[in-house]
PDB file of C-alpha atoms in Angstrom:
ATOM      1  CA  UNK Q  85      41.392  60.731 -15.235  1.00 49.00           C
ATOM      2  CA  UNK Q  86      37.896  60.082 -13.929  1.00 61.00           C
ATOM      3  CA  UNK Q  87      35.834  56.950 -13.796  1.00 76.00           C
ATOM      4  CA  UNK Q  88      32.675  56.527 -15.845  1.00 77.00           C
ATOM      5  CA  UNK Q  89      31.478  53.821 -13.439  1.00 86.00           C
ATOM      6  CA  UNK Q  90      29.448  53.997 -10.251  1.00 87.00           C
ATOM      7  CA  UNK Q  91      30.560  52.054  -7.151  1.00 88.00           C
ATOM      8  CA  UNK Q  92      28.369  49.164  -8.316  1.00 89.00           C
ATOM      9  CA  UNK Q  93      29.990  49.563 -11.728  1.00 90.00           C
ATOM     10  CA  UNK Q  94      33.484  49.080 -10.319  1.00 92.00           C
ATOM     11  CA  UNK Q  95      32.341  45.867  -8.610  1.00 94.00           C
ATOM     12  CA  UNK Q  96      30.714  44.846 -11.917  1.00 94.00           C
ATOM     13  CA  UNK Q  97      33.973  45.466 -13.809  1.00 94.00           C
ATOM     14  CA  UNK Q  98      36.028  43.365 -11.393  1.00 96.00           C
ATOM     15  CA  UNK Q  99      33.430  40.585 -11.238  1.00 97.00           C
ATOM     16  CA  UNK Q 100      33.124  40.601 -15.039  1.00 97.00           C
ATOM     17  CA  UNK Q 101      36.871  40.150 -15.367  1.00 97.00           C
ATOM     18  CA  UNK Q 102      36.912  37.281 -12.847  1.00 97.00           C
ATOM     19  CA  UNK Q 103      34.010  35.530 -14.617  1.00 97.00           C
ATOM     20  CA  UNK Q 104      35.629  35.976 -18.033  1.00 97.00           C
ATOM     21  CA  UNK Q 105      38.996  34.739 -16.710  1.00 97.00           C
ATOM     22  CA  UNK Q 106      37.407  31.651 -15.112  1.00 97.00           C
ATOM     23  CA  UNK Q 107      35.531  30.760 -18.307  1.00 97.00           C
ATOM     24  CA  UNK Q 108      38.537  31.383 -20.581  1.00 97.00           C
ATOM     25  CA  UNK Q 109      40.966  29.392 -18.407  1.00 97.00           C
ATOM     26  CA  UNK Q 110      38.505  26.520 -18.113  1.00 97.00           C
ATOM     27  CA  UNK Q 111      37.853  26.564 -21.871  1.00 97.00           C
ATOM     28  CA  UNK Q 112      41.559  26.448 -22.753  1.00 96.00           C
ATOM     29  CA  UNK Q 113      42.538  23.732 -20.262  1.00 96.00           C
ATOM     30  CA  UNK Q 114      42.167  20.098 -21.426  1.00 96.00           C
ATOM     31  CA  UNK Q 115      40.657  18.849 -18.161  1.00 97.00           C
ATOM     32  CA  UNK Q 116      36.940  18.712 -18.963  1.00 97.00           C
ATOM     33  CA  UNK Q 117      36.815  14.909 -18.944  1.00 96.00           C
ATOM     34  CA  UNK Q 118      39.183  12.655 -16.973  1.00 96.00           C
ATOM     35  CA  UNK Q 119      39.831   8.952 -17.511  1.00 95.00           C
ATOM     36  CA  UNK Q 120      42.638   6.461 -18.100  1.00 93.00           C
ATOM     37  CA  UNK Q 121      43.948   4.363 -20.941  1.00 92.00           C
ATOM     38  CA  UNK Q 122      46.663   1.687 -20.787  1.00 89.00           C
ATOM     39  CA  UNK Q 123      47.236   2.590 -17.132  1.00 88.00           C
ATOM     40  CA  UNK Q 124      47.942   6.249 -17.879  1.00 92.00           C
ATOM     41  CA  UNK Q 125      45.722   9.222 -16.947  1.00 94.00           C
ATOM     42  CA  UNK Q 126      44.006  10.783 -19.984  1.00 95.00           C
ATOM     43  CA  UNK Q 127      42.070  14.039 -20.114  1.00 96.00           C
ATOM     44  CA  UNK Q 128      40.062  15.858 -22.770  1.00 96.00           C
ATOM     45  CA  UNK Q 129      39.003  19.439 -23.355  1.00 95.00           C
ATOM     46  CA  UNK Q 130      36.888  20.566 -26.277  1.00 94.00           C
ATOM     47  CA  UNK Q 131      39.865  20.954 -28.622  1.00 95.00           C
ATOM     48  CA  UNK Q 132      42.812  19.656 -26.583  1.00 95.00           C
ATOM     49  CA  UNK Q 133      43.855  16.334 -25.096  1.00 95.00           C
ATOM     50  CA  UNK Q 134      46.448  15.060 -22.625  1.00 95.00           C
ATOM     51  CA  UNK Q 135      48.052  11.622 -23.172  1.00 92.00           C
ATOM     52  CA  UNK Q 136      47.403   9.815 -26.425  1.00 86.00           C
ATOM     53  CA  UNK Q 137      48.442   6.485 -27.963  1.00 85.00           C
ATOM     54  CA  UNK Q 138      51.285   6.405 -30.499  1.00 86.00           C
ATOM     55  CA  UNK Q 139      52.976   3.552 -32.316  1.00 83.00           C
ATOM     56  CA  UNK Q 140      56.495   2.759 -31.058  1.00 81.00           C
ATOM     57  CA  UNK Q 141      58.245   1.419 -34.167  1.00 80.00           C
ATOM     58  CA  UNK Q 142      61.310   0.296 -32.205  1.00 80.00           C
ATOM     59  CA  UNK Q 143      59.395  -2.051 -29.908  1.00 79.00           C
ATOM     60  CA  UNK Q 144      56.525  -2.615 -32.390  1.00 81.00           C
ATOM     61  CA  UNK Q 145      53.949  -1.673 -29.770  1.00 83.00           C
ATOM     62  CA  UNK Q 146      51.449   1.058 -28.958  1.00 84.00           C
ATOM     63  CA  UNK Q 147      52.490   3.273 -26.052  1.00 85.00           C
ATOM     64  CA  UNK Q 148      50.880   6.255 -24.338  1.00 85.00           C
ATOM     65  CA  UNK Q 149      52.627   9.574 -24.919  1.00 88.00           C
ATOM     66  CA  UNK Q 150      52.070  11.690 -21.811  1.00 90.00           C
ATOM     67  CA  UNK Q 151      51.849  15.148 -23.362  1.00 92.00           C
ATOM     68  CA  UNK Q 152      49.119  17.749 -23.738  1.00 92.00           C
ATOM     69  CA  UNK Q 153      48.319  19.358 -27.043  1.00 90.00           C
ATOM     70  CA  UNK Q 154      45.532  20.447 -29.327  1.00 92.00           C
ATOM     71  CA  UNK Q 155      44.243  18.341 -32.181  1.00 92.00           C
ATOM     72  CA  UNK Q 156      46.215  18.711 -35.416  1.00 90.00           C
ATOM     73  CA  UNK Q 157      43.185  20.097 -37.245  1.00 93.00           C
ATOM     74  CA  UNK Q 158      39.644  21.206 -36.505  1.00 94.00           C
ATOM     75  CA  UNK Q 159      38.390  18.031 -38.207  1.00 94.00           C
ATOM     76  CA  UNK Q 160      40.642  16.019 -35.863  1.00 93.00           C
ATOM     77  CA  UNK Q 161      38.385  16.860 -32.900  1.00 95.00           C
ATOM     78  CA  UNK Q 162      36.702  13.507 -32.071  1.00 92.00           C
ATOM     79  CA  UNK Q 163      33.042  14.472 -32.608  1.00 94.00           C
ATOM     80  CA  UNK Q 164      30.880  17.023 -34.396  1.00 96.00           C
ATOM     81  CA  UNK Q 165      29.336  18.027 -31.065  1.00 96.00           C
ATOM     82  CA  UNK Q 166      32.766  18.893 -29.647  1.00 97.00           C
ATOM     83  CA  UNK Q 167      33.556  20.968 -32.748  1.00 97.00           C
ATOM     84  CA  UNK Q 168      30.342  22.932 -32.286  1.00 97.00           C
ATOM     85  CA  UNK Q 169      31.074  23.189 -28.556  1.00 97.00           C
ATOM     86  CA  UNK Q 170      34.559  24.583 -29.310  1.00 97.00           C
ATOM     87  CA  UNK Q 171      33.202  27.308 -31.595  1.00 97.00           C
ATOM     88  CA  UNK Q 172      30.220  28.247 -29.410  1.00 98.00           C
ATOM     89  CA  UNK Q 173      32.195  28.306 -26.151  1.00 98.00           C
ATOM     90  CA  UNK Q 174      35.093  30.175 -27.788  1.00 97.00           C
ATOM     91  CA  UNK Q 175      32.770  32.914 -29.094  1.00 98.00           C
ATOM     92  CA  UNK Q 176      31.085  33.156 -25.677  1.00 98.00           C
ATOM     93  CA  UNK Q 177      34.448  33.504 -23.909  1.00 98.00           C
ATOM     94  CA  UNK Q 178      35.488  36.161 -26.416  1.00 97.00           C
ATOM     95  CA  UNK Q 179      32.339  38.203 -25.707  1.00 98.00           C
ATOM     96  CA  UNK Q 180      32.810  37.958 -21.927  1.00 97.00           C
ATOM     97  CA  UNK Q 181      36.456  38.980 -22.263  1.00 97.00           C
ATOM     98  CA  UNK Q 182      35.613  41.916 -24.548  1.00 97.00           C
ATOM     99  CA  UNK Q 183      33.010  43.293 -22.137  1.00 96.00           C
ATOM    100  CA  UNK Q 184      35.200  42.763 -19.067  1.00 96.00           C
ATOM    101  CA  UNK Q 185      38.179  44.606 -20.600  1.00 95.00           C
ATOM    102  CA  UNK Q 186      35.901  47.462 -21.687  1.00 93.00           C
ATOM    103  CA  UNK Q 187      34.461  47.587 -18.159  1.00 92.00           C
ATOM    104  CA  UNK Q 188      37.955  47.759 -16.653  1.00 92.00           C
ATOM    105  CA  UNK Q 189      38.798  50.619 -19.017  1.00 92.00           C
ATOM    106  CA  UNK Q 190      35.666  52.362 -17.735  1.00 88.00           C
ATOM    107  CA  UNK Q 191      37.298  52.510 -14.301  1.00 86.00           C
ATOM    108  CA  UNK Q 192      39.929  54.887 -15.695  1.00 84.00           C
ATOM    109  CA  UNK Q 193      38.215  56.706 -18.568  1.00 83.00           C
ATOM    110  CA  UNK Q 194      35.426  59.179 -17.949  1.00 79.00           C
ATOM    111  CA  UNK Q 195      32.374  59.177 -20.234  1.00 78.00           C
ATOM    112  CA  UNK Q 196      33.175  55.703 -21.592  1.00 83.00           C
ATOM    113  CA  UNK Q 197      30.273  53.806 -20.060  1.00 86.00           C
ATOM    114  CA  UNK Q 198      26.880  55.464 -19.739  1.00 85.00           C
ATOM    115  CA  UNK Q 199      23.750  53.839 -18.332  1.00 87.00           C
ATOM    116  CA  UNK Q 200      22.715  52.756 -21.825  1.00 89.00           C
ATOM    117  CA  UNK Q 201      26.121  51.326 -22.730  1.00 91.00           C
ATOM    118  CA  UNK Q 202      26.181  49.493 -19.384  1.00 90.00           C
ATOM    119  CA  UNK Q 203      22.863  47.840 -20.218  1.00 92.00           C
ATOM    120  CA  UNK Q 204      24.059  46.917 -23.708  1.00 94.00           C
ATOM    121  CA  UNK Q 205      27.239  45.447 -22.163  1.00 94.00           C
ATOM    122  CA  UNK Q 206      25.061  43.435 -19.775  1.00 95.00           C
ATOM    123  CA  UNK Q 207      23.095  42.112 -22.748  1.00 96.00           C
ATOM    124  CA  UNK Q 208      26.305  41.085 -24.495  1.00 97.00           C
ATOM    125  CA  UNK Q 209      27.441  39.327 -21.309  1.00 97.00           C
ATOM    126  CA  UNK Q 210      24.120  37.489 -21.156  1.00 97.00           C
ATOM    127  CA  UNK Q 211      24.557  36.273 -24.758  1.00 98.00           C
ATOM    128  CA  UNK Q 212      28.189  35.262 -24.094  1.00 97.00           C
ATOM    129  CA  UNK Q 213      27.249  33.336 -20.956  1.00 97.00           C
ATOM    130  CA  UNK Q 214      24.352  31.696 -22.824  1.00 98.00           C
ATOM    131  CA  UNK Q 215      26.745  30.541 -25.562  1.00 98.00           C
ATOM    132  CA  UNK Q 216      29.177  29.091 -23.003  1.00 98.00           C
ATOM    133  CA  UNK Q 217      26.291  27.364 -21.219  1.00 97.00           C
ATOM    134  CA  UNK Q 218      25.158  25.908 -24.554  1.00 97.00           C
ATOM    135  CA  UNK Q 219      28.693  24.644 -25.186  1.00 97.00           C
ATOM    136  CA  UNK Q 220      28.785  22.972 -21.762  1.00 96.00           C
ATOM    137  CA  UNK Q 221      25.403  21.367 -22.484  1.00 96.00           C
ATOM    138  CA  UNK Q 222      26.616  20.086 -25.880  1.00 96.00           C
ATOM    139  CA  UNK Q 223      29.826  18.573 -24.487  1.00 97.00           C
ATOM    140  CA  UNK Q 224      28.280  15.324 -23.113  1.00 96.00           C
ATOM    141  CA  UNK Q 225      26.858  14.562 -26.574  1.00 96.00           C
ATOM    142  CA  UNK Q 226      30.415  13.778 -27.699  1.00 95.00           C
ATOM    143  CA  UNK Q 227      31.048  11.108 -25.062  1.00 95.00           C
ATOM    144  CA  UNK Q 228      30.040   8.386 -27.533  1.00 94.00           C
ATOM    145  CA  UNK Q 229      33.079   9.020 -29.782  1.00 94.00           C
ATOM    146  CA  UNK Q 230      35.632   6.229 -30.192  1.00 93.00           C
ATOM    147  CA  UNK Q 231      38.446   8.172 -28.466  1.00 92.00           C
ATOM    148  CA  UNK Q 232      36.345   8.803 -25.385  1.00 94.00           C
ATOM    149  CA  UNK Q 233      35.032   5.227 -25.261  1.00 94.00           C
ATOM    150  CA  UNK Q 234      38.628   3.886 -25.301  1.00 92.00           C
ATOM    151  CA  UNK Q 235      39.435   6.105 -22.312  1.00 94.00           C
ATOM    152  CA  UNK Q 236      36.232   5.344 -20.378  1.00 94.00           C
ATOM    153  CA  UNK Q 237      36.499   1.511 -20.495  1.00 90.00           C
ATOM    154  CA  UNK Q 238      34.196   1.289 -23.557  1.00 92.00           C
ATOM    155  CA  UNK Q 239      31.224   2.105 -21.323  1.00 90.00           C
ATOM    156  CA  UNK Q 240      30.669   5.767 -22.158  1.00 92.00           C
ATOM    157  CA  UNK Q 241      27.846   7.074 -24.295  1.00 93.00           C
ATOM    158  CA  UNK Q 242      25.991  10.364 -24.705  1.00 93.00           C
ATOM    159  CA  UNK Q 243      25.436  11.695 -21.163  1.00 93.00           C
ATOM    160  CA  UNK Q 244      26.897   8.429 -19.769  1.00 94.00           C
ATOM    161  CA  UNK Q 245      30.417   8.770 -18.302  1.00 93.00           C
ATOM    162  CA  UNK Q 246      31.364   5.107 -17.988  1.00 90.00           C
ATOM    163  CA  UNK Q 247      34.544   4.938 -15.905  1.00 94.00           C
ATOM    164  CA  UNK Q 248      35.445   8.602 -16.583  1.00 95.00           C
ATOM    165  CA  UNK Q 249      34.637  11.660 -14.510  1.00 96.00           C
ATOM    166  CA  UNK Q 250      34.062  15.345 -15.193  1.00 97.00           C
ATOM    167  CA  UNK Q 251      37.137  17.490 -14.549  1.00 97.00           C
ATOM    168  CA  UNK Q 252      37.605  20.859 -12.837  1.00 97.00           C
ATOM    169  CA  UNK Q 253      37.936  22.816 -16.101  1.00 97.00           C
ATOM    170  CA  UNK Q 254      34.350  21.980 -17.087  1.00 98.00           C
ATOM    171  CA  UNK Q 255      33.065  23.278 -13.755  1.00 97.00           C
ATOM    172  CA  UNK Q 256      35.306  26.354 -13.960  1.00 97.00           C
ATOM    173  CA  UNK Q 257      33.976  27.263 -17.416  1.00 97.00           C
ATOM    174  CA  UNK Q 258      30.364  26.709 -16.404  1.00 96.00           C
ATOM    175  CA  UNK Q 259      30.684  28.564 -13.091  1.00 97.00           C
ATOM    176  CA  UNK Q 260      32.209  31.609 -14.804  1.00 97.00           C
ATOM    177  CA  UNK Q 261      29.356  31.668 -17.309  1.00 97.00           C
ATOM    178  CA  UNK Q 262      26.685  31.188 -14.629  1.00 96.00           C
ATOM    179  CA  UNK Q 263      28.064  34.031 -12.497  1.00 96.00           C
ATOM    180  CA  UNK Q 264      28.280  36.281 -15.564  1.00 96.00           C
ATOM    181  CA  UNK Q 265      24.686  35.485 -16.496  1.00 95.00           C
ATOM    182  CA  UNK Q 266      23.143  35.883 -13.038  1.00 94.00           C
ATOM    183  CA  UNK Q 267      25.268  38.601 -11.414  1.00 94.00           C
ATOM    184  CA  UNK Q 268      27.105  40.595 -14.067  1.00 94.00           C
ATOM    185  CA  UNK Q 269      24.139  41.127 -16.369  1.00 94.00           C
ATOM    186  CA  UNK Q 270      22.093  42.449 -13.436  1.00 93.00           C
ATOM    187  CA  UNK Q 271      24.885  44.678 -12.082  1.00 94.00           C
ATOM    188  CA  UNK Q 272      25.562  46.093 -15.562  1.00 92.00           C
ATOM    189  CA  UNK Q 273      22.224  47.948 -15.341  1.00 90.00           C
ATOM    190  CA  UNK Q 274      23.647  50.071 -12.497  1.00 89.00           C
ATOM    191  CA  UNK Q 275      27.237  50.315 -13.775  1.00 87.00           C
ATOM    192  CA  UNK Q 276      27.285  53.553 -15.763  1.00 81.00           C
ATOM    193  CA  UNK Q 277      26.901  57.062 -14.425  1.00 75.00           C
ATOM    194  CA  UNK Q 278      24.236  59.346 -15.796  1.00 66.00           C
ATOM    195  CA  UNK Q 279      25.793  61.425 -18.547  1.00 61.00           C
ATOM    196  CA  UNK Q 280      26.039  65.151 -17.951  1.00 55.00           C
ATOM    197  CA  UNK Q 281      23.813  67.342 -20.075  1.00 53.00           C
ATOM    198  CA  UNK Q 282      25.893  70.003 -21.805  1.00 50.00           C
ATOM    199  CA  UNK Q 283      24.231  73.262 -22.891  1.00 50.00           C
ATOM    200  CA  UNK Q 284      25.764  73.089 -26.398  1.00 48.00           C
TER     201      UNK Q 284
END
């Protein structure tokens, strides 16, 4: 088994995997926006939420259920912007993951990644990172939804946090995308070895 990657290509493969992992973990975790409601900590992702109000029929009162879960349906996501953000960021994470796994395979399989394929992979990474960045930029547009306003002391609005704060998962997703866009796409140009010219 030989590698189809140069030394820079091996670094590119590992860095691509780390960037993809950071973006995917951040995307899946419901800690993009942090606040509190009824004295309990509440957090939101693009398609998941932790702690939500439920009606307690025994005591005839509304209580906070401290559990994390995704919304029951795609339409259940609080705002249109968050729905778009979920799709765009999910596709971007998928592209980064696809390229990173292919790059890791290139470490073990000869003739898998040529110079041209490396450049194409870098282009795909650029598009994936751009999609994730677009999703992160869209996310604050959904801060004016009723669910978010209840959590942020009714003071939140588009690009206005109110009493809430941005969580680590948002930064993790964005940082993975930024590193993929600035470093991985550049390193991909030097990742593949020149293919041998066969006489037949």
